[in-house]
Short mmCIF file of C-alpha atoms in Angstrom, two decimals:
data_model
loop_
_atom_site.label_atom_id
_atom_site.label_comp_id
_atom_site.label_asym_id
_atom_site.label_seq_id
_atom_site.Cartn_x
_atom_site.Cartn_y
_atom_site.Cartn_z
CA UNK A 29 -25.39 23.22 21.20
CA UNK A 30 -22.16 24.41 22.71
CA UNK A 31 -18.97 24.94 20.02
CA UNK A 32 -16.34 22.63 20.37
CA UNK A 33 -12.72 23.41 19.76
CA UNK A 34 -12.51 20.33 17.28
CA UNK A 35 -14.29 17.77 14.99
CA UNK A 36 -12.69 14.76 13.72
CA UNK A 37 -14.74 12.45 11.11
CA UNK A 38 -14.05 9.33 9.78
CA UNK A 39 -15.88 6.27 7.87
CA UNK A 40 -15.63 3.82 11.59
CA UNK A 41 -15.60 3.84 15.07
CA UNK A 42 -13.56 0.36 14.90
CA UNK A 43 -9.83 0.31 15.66
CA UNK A 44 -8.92 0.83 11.78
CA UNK A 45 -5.90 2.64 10.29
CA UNK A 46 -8.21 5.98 10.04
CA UNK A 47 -9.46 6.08 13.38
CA UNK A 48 -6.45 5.28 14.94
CA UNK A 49 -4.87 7.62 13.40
CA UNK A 50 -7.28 10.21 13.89
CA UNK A 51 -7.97 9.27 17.34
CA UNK A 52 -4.00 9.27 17.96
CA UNK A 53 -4.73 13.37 17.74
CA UNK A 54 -7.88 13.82 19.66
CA UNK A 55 -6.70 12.27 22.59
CA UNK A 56 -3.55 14.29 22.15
CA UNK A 57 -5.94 17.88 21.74
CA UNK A 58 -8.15 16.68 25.02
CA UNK A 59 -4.97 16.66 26.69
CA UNK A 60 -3.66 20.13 26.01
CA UNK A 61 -7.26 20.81 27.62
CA UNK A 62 -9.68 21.35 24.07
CA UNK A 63 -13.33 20.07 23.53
CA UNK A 64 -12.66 17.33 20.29
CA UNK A 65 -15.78 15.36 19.09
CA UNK A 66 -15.21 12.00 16.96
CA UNK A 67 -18.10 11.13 14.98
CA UNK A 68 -19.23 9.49 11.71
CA UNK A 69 -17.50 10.63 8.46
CA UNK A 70 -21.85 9.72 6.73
CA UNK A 71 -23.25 12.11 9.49
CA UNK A 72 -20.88 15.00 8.44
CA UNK A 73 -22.74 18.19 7.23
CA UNK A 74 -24.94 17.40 9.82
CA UNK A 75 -22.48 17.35 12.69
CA UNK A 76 -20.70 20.62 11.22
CA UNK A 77 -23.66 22.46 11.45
CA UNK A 78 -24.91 21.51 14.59
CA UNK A 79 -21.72 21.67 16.52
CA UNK A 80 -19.62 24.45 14.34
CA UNK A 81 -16.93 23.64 15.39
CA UNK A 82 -13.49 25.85 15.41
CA UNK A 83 -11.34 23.09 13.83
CA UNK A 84 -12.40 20.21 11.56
CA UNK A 85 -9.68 17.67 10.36
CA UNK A 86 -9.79 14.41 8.62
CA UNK A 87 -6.89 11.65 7.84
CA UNK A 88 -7.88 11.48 4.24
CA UNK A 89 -10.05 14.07 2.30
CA UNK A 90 -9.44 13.02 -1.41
CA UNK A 91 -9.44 9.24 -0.47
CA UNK A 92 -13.53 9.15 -0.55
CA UNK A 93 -15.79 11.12 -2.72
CA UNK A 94 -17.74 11.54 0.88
CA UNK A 95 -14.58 12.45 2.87
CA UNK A 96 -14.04 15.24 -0.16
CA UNK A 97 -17.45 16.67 0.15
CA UNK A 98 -17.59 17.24 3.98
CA UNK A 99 -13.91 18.43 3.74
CA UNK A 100 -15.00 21.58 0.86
CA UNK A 101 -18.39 21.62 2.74
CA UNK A 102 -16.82 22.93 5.99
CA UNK A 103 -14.54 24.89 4.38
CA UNK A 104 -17.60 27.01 3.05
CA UNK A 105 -18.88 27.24 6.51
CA UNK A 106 -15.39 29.26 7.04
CA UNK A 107 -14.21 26.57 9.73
CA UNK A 108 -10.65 26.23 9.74
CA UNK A 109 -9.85 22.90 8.38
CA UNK A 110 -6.63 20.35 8.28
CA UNK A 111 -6.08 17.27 6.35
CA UNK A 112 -3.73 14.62 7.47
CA UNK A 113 -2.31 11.93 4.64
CA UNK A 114 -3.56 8.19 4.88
CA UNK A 115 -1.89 6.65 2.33
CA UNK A 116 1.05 8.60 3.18
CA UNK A 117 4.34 7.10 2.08
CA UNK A 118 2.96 7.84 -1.66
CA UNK A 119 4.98 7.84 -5.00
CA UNK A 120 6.35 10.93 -5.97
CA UNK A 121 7.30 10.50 -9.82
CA UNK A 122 5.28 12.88 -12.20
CA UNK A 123 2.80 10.04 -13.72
CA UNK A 124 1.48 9.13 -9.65
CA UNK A 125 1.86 11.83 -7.86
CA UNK A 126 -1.39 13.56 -8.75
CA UNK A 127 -3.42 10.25 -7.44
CA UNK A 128 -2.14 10.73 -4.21
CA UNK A 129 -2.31 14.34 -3.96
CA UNK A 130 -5.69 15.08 -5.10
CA UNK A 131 -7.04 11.83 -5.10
CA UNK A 132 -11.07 12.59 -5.70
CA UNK A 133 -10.29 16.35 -5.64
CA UNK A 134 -10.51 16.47 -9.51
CA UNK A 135 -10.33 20.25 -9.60
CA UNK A 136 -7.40 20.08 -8.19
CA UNK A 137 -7.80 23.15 -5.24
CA UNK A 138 -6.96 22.25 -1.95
CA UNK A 139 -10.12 23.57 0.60
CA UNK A 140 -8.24 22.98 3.86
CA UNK A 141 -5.96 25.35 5.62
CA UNK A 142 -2.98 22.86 5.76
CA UNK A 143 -2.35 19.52 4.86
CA UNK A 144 0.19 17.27 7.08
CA UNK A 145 2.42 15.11 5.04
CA UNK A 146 4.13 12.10 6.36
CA UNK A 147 7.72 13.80 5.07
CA UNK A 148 9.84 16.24 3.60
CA UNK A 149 10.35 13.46 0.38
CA UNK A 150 6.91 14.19 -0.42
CA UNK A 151 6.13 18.12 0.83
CA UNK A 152 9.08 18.53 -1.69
CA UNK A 153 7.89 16.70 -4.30
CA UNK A 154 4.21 18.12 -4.16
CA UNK A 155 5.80 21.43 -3.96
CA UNK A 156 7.57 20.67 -7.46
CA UNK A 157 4.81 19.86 -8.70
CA UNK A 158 1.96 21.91 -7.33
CA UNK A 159 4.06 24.77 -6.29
CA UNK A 160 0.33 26.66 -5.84
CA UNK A 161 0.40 24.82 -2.75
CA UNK A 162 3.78 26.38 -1.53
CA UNK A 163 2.92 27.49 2.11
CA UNK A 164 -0.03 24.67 2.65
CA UNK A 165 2.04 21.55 3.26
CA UNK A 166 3.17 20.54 6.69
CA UNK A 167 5.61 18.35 7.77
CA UNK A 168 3.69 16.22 10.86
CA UNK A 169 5.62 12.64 10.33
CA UNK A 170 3.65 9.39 10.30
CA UNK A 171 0.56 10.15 13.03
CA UNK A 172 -0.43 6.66 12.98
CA UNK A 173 3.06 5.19 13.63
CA UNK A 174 2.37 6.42 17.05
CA UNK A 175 0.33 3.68 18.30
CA UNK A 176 3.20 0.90 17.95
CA UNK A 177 4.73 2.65 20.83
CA UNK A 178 2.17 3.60 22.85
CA UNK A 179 -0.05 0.71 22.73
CA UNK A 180 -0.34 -2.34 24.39
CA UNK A 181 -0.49 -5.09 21.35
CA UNK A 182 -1.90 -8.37 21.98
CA UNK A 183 1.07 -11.31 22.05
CA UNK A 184 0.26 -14.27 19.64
CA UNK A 185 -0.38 -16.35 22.66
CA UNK A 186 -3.11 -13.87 23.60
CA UNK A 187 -4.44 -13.79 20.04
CA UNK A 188 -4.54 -17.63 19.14
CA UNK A 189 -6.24 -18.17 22.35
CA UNK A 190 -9.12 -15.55 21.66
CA UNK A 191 -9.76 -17.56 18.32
CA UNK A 192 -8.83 -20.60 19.79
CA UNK A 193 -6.22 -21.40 17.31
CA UNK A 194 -3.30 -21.96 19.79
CA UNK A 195 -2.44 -25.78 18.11
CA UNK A 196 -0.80 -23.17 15.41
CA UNK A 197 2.92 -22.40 15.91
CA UNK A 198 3.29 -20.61 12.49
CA UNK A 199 0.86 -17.46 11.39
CA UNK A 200 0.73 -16.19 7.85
CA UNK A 201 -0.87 -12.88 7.22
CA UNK A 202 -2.73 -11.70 4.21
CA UNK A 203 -3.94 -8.05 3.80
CA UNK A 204 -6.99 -8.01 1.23
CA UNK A 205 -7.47 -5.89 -1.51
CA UNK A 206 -11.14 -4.66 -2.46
CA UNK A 207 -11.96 -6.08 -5.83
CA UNK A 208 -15.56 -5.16 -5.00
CA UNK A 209 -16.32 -2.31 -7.41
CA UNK A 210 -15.78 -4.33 -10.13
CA UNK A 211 -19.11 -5.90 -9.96
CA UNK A 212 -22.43 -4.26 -10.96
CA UNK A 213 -24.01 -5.29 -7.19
CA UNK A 214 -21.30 -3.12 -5.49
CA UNK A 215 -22.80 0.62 -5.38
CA UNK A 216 -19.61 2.34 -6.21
CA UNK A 217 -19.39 0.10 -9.45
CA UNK A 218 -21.28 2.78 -12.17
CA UNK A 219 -18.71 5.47 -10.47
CA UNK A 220 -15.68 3.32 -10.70
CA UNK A 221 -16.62 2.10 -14.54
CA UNK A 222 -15.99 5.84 -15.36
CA UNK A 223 -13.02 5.49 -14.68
CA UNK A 224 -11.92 2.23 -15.99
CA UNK A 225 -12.54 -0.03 -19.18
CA UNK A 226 -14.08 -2.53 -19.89
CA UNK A 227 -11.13 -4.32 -20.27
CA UNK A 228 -9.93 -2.98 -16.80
CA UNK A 229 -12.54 -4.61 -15.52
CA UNK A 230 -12.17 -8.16 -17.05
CA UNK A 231 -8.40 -8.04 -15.31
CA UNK A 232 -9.20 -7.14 -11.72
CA UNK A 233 -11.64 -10.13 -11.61
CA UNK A 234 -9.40 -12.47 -13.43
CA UNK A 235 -6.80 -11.10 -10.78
CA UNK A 236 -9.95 -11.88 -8.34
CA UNK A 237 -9.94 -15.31 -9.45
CA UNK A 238 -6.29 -15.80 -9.54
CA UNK A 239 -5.58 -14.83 -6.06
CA UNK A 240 -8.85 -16.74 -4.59
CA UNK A 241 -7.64 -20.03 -6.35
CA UNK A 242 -3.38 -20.04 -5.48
CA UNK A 243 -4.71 -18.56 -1.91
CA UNK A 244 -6.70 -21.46 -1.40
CA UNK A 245 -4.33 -24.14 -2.75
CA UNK A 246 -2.05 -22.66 -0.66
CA UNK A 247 -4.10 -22.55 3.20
CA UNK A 248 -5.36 -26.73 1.61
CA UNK A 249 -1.46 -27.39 1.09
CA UNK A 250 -0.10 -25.71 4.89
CA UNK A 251 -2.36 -27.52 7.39
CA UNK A 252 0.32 -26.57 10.14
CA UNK A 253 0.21 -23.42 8.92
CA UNK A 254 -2.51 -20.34 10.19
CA UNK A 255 -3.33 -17.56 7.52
CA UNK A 256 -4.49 -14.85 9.06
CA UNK A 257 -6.80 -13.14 6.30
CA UNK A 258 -7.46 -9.34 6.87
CA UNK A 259 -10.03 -7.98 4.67
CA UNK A 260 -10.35 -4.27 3.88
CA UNK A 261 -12.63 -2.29 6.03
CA UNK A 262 -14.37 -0.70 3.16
CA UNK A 263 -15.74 -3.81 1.61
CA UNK A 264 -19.17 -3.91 0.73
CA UNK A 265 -19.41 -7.65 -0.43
CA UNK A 266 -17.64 -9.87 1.77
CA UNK A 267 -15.56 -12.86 1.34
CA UNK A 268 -16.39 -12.39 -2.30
CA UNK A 269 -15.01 -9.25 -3.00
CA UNK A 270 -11.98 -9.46 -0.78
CA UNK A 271 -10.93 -12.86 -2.98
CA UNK A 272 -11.10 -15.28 -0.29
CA UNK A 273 -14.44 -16.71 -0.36
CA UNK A 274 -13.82 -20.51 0.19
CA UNK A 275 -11.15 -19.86 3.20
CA UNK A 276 -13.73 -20.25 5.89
CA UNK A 277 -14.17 -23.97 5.28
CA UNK A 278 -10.14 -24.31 6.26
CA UNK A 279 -9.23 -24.47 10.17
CA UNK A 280 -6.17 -23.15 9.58
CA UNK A 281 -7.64 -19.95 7.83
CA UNK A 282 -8.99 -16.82 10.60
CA UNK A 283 -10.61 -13.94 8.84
CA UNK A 284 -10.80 -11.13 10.66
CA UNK A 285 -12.33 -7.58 9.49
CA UNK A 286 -13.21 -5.25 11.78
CA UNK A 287 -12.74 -7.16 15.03
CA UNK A 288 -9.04 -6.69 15.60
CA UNK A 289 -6.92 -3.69 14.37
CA UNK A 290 -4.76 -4.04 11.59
CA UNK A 291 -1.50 -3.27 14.62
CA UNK A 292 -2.88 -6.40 16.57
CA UNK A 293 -2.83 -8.66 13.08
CA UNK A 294 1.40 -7.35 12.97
CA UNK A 295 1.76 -8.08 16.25
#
C-alpha cells in the first residue's frame, strides 16, 4: 500500500462525540491537500502497519484500554503521534486530575508527540502537576465545538416528524450513563471489579435501580411530555445497562443510540 499523510481511529463510524470530533480534523487535513484515512479504533495495529502512516491521532488515548494500546503501539513503530482530549473540560484539583490526564495510562508516560487540550485552565494545571510534560501540551480549544457552527442541525419539527412524535410540544432529554460493567455478563466487568469494591458495586446498581424507577414514574406521570432518552454509545447491554429498560412501553419515551448524534438530540 501507498503511505498516507494521516490515520485517525476511533471506536464508530456513527455521528458520535469521537468521530465528530475526529472527523471535524480530517476533513480539515484533506483540505490543506493531505491523504487522512478514518478507520476502526478494533482494526488498529493492523491498519498502522499496513498503511504506516506519517501521522496517527486519536480524540482519546487513555479513555479505553484499546485506544491506549494502539496509541503506545504506533508510537513504537516511530510514527509521529497526537492525542486530542475527549472529556476535555476536566477537573483540575490534585485528587482528579490524574483520572483525566492519564486515564488508563497507569504508568503515567505520555507516548504521543503532543497532546491538544481544550484550554490554558487545564495545560496549566497539568503542567503543575506533571511538569515532565512541560513542552507536550497544546492549546487546540474545543475541536468538537466546531460542528454547532458548521452543521446543519435538524429543527424539532424535522426530528418529531422522523419518529413521528410531532403530537409532542414539550421534549425532555436524558443522557445515559453506562452502569453496564457492574454486572458479571458485561466483558469489561472482571477489569472494572479491580478497580472497585464490592461495595462499589452494590451502589452503582442500587443507583441503577433508583434512576430506572423515578425515570419511569416520571415519563408514566408527563403524558404531554416527550423524553428523549440517549444512551451511551459504548453500552454493551442495552436498555438494561443504560437504566431505562421499561421506557419503551411509554409513547412519550424515544430512545435513540446511535441513530442520531448527540448535536441533533440538543438541537
Amino acid at each position: 500500500m501507498n503511505k498516507i499523510d494521516a490515520l485517525n481511529l476511533e471506536w464508530s463510524s456513527a455521528p458520535s462525540r469521537d468521530r465528530q470530533m475526529a472527523t471535524l480534523v480530517c476533513n480539515y487535513l484533506r483540505y490543506m491537500g493531505y491523504e487522512v484515512l478514518e478507520d476502526i479504533m478494533f482494526l488498529g495495529c493492523n491498519l498502522i502497519n499496513k498503511y504506516k502512516p506519517r501521522l496517527y491521532f486519536n480524540v482519546g488515548p487513555i479513555g479505553a484500554k484499546t485506544n491506549f494500546k494502539v496509541m503506545k503501539y504506533a508510537r513504537g513503530r516511530n510514527i509521529v503521534a497526537v492525542s486530542l482530549v475527549a472529556e476535555g473540560n476536566f477537573r483540575t484539583d490534585k485528587n482528579t486530575i490524574g483520572q483525566f490526564v492519564w486515564g488508563w495510562n497507569k504508568k503515567k508516560v505520555l507516548y504521543e508527540n503532543l497532546n491538544m487540550q481544550w484550554s490554558e485552565r487545564t495545560r496549566n494545571a497539568t503542567y503543575e502537576y506533571f511538569p515532565q510534560l512541560k513542552g507536550k501540551v497544546k492549546v487546540s480549544g474545543a475541536v468538537g465545538f466546531d460542528i454547532y457552527k458548521i452543521s446543519k442541525n435538524k429543527s424539532q419539527k424535522e426530528f418529531l416528524e422522523k419518529y413521528h412524535k410531532s403530537n409532542y410540544k414539550k421534549v425532555i432529554g436524558v443522557g445515559c450513563w453506562d452502569f453496564g460493567a457492574f454486572h458479571p455478563e458485561d466483558r469489561r466487568h472482571k477489569t472494572v471489579m479491580k478497580l472497585y469494591s464490592e461495595s462499589d458495586k452494590i451502589r452503582f446498581n442500587k443507583d441503577q435501580s433508583d434512576f430506572n424507577k423515578v425515570l419511569l414514574e416520571v415519563i408514566s406521570k408527563n403524558k404531554d411530555i416527550l423524553f428523549l432518552l440517549k444512551e451511551h454509545p459504548g453500552v454493551l447491554l442495552g436498555r438494561k445497562a443504560s437504566g431505562i429498560e421499561g421506557a419503551e412501553k411509554f409513547d412519550n419515551a424515544l430512545i435513540i443510540k446511535n441513530e442520531e448524534s448527540i448535536i441533533n438530540c440538543i438541537s
